[in-house]
Amino acid sequence: MIKVGWLGTGVLGAAIVKRLLECGLEVVVYNRTVEKARELEAFGAQVATSPREVAATCEILFLCVKGEAAAESLLFDEDQGVTAAGRRGICVVDTSTVSPDFAVSLHERLRQADLHYLEAPVSGGREGALKGTMGMVIAGEQSAVDAARPVLDRFTAKLHYVGAPGKAQLIKVLNNLAESINLLAASEVIAIGLKAGIDLSTLHTALSSMRGYSTYMGVLFERMLAPSDTVSTSLAVRLKDLGLAHSVADQYDVSIPMGALAQQLFKLAAQQQDPEVDQTKCVQLLLEQ
Ligand SMILES: NC(=O)c1ccc[n+]([C@@H]2O[C@H](COP(=O)([O-])OP(=O)(O)OC[C@H]3O[C@@H](n4cnc5c(N)ncnc54)[C@H](OP(=O)(O)O)[C@@H]3O)[C@@H](O)[C@H]2O)c1
């Protein structure tokens, strides 16, 4: 049986780990806040006390964290990080969304430590992870991708290999910019429809047969038709990704007025509510006018 290591059991990490356990894989988890890792024991996960311990026992280990400081400490902490285990040839698959430049630096630094690094950002949210239907863009050595496939195939339905380091994250940052703008556009449309007296279900059925519909309009309708406090993607993660989109746009000297507006609106939503609520709560800004 494949023994998988998993670092970072926040919203997304926990959902993918549950999926892997359901598929019968053995999974060893580590999370900075240990309670979140322990919640996975009930599903069959083993809990480790450090990333170093995970690296000492697993041939393949995944990273799913928010922010580059998190990756720095989990991978490179001198005492407790992955590299402190001193293993050679094991593979680190990074499902986090980070800047393309940071991904390039991780390829290089992990290569120097004799570890394989796969830059493997995903899309599909908590629901896609639980169903095993995530999309993934992946960069790194083809042989490492082939070796990781038996695990990747358990939680992804579509995998796009793009060779060069940094390219997978660049595409993912662009995807997330599009998601952000689409979600706000859908919020405007639904707010007007509801104020005009059209019920949500009619609006959904009619719009879903038309070309103005988007995947993210679907995400919003789904949440509004079956309200829930479960977080799939937080406003905080959305804002982190919009920050990455701005850095990339600056780097290529492209002006992103819609991205700038999206950033301000998500910031307002996070201030009015809570950065840790689900991103779809941004619709309240429009509904409560
Ligand atoms: N949610 C989604 O739909 C989705 C989809 C695609 C990609 N992603 C990407 O996946 C990653 C995780 O997202 P998420 O939604 O799971 O976020 P989340 O629920 O906020 O979880 C964040 C994770 O990062 C850890 N972390 C943050 N700062 C840390 C630090 N300084 N040191 C160690 N660990 C740290 C957290 O540990 P604690 O629990 O200790 O805070 C937690 O495990 C992000 O890069 C996000 O962009 C998310």
PDB file of C-alpha atoms in Angstrom, residues 17 23 53 55 81 105 121-122 125 130 149 160 176 187 189 205 207 230-231 234 242 259 262 266:
ATOM      1  CA  VAL A  17      -6.702  13.488   2.841  1.00  0.00           C
ATOM      2  CA  CYS A  23      -9.515   5.222  -1.549  1.00  0.00           C
ATOM      3  CA  GLU A  53       8.805  12.723  10.974  1.00  0.00           C
ATOM      4  CA  ALA A  55       9.506  12.799   5.544  1.00  0.00           C
ATOM      5  CA  GLY A  81      11.483  20.539   8.512  1.00  0.00           C
ATOM      6  CA  SER A 105      13.005  28.745  -6.066  1.00  0.00           C
ATOM      7  CA  PRO A 121      -1.691  23.571  -7.886  1.00  0.00           C
ATOM      8  CA  VAL A 122      -5.281  22.327  -7.982  1.00  0.00           C
ATOM      9  CA  GLY A 125     -12.477  23.315  -3.973  1.00  0.00           C
ATOM     10  CA  LEU A 130     -13.987  14.929  -1.696  1.00  0.00           C
ATOM     11  CA  ARG A 149       0.309   9.389 -10.670  1.00  0.00           C
ATOM     12  CA  HIS A 160      -2.248  19.051 -17.370  1.00  0.00           C
ATOM     13  CA  ASN A 176      -7.895  32.264  -9.737  1.00  0.00           C
ATOM     14  CA  SER A 187     -23.139  38.101  -7.500  1.00  0.00           C
ATOM     15  CA  VAL A 189     -26.509  39.321 -11.696  1.00  0.00           C
ATOM     16  CA  THR A 205     -32.453  26.995 -14.230  1.00  0.00           C
ATOM     17  CA  LEU A 207     -29.348  31.159 -16.627  1.00  0.00           C
ATOM     18  CA  THR A 230     -18.959  24.977   5.632  1.00  0.00           C
ATOM     19  CA  VAL A 231     -15.963  26.785   4.168  1.00  0.00           C
ATOM     20  CA  SER A 234     -12.175  31.341   2.398  1.00  0.00           C
ATOM     21  CA  LEU A 242      -5.590  38.229  -5.799  1.00  0.00           C
ATOM     22  CA  GLY A 259      -8.631  42.418 -10.747  1.00  0.00           C
ATOM     23  CA  ALA A 262     -12.223  42.425  -7.300  1.00  0.00           C
ATOM     24  CA  PHE A 266     -13.258  40.930  -1.488  1.00  0.00           C
TER      25      PHE A 266
END
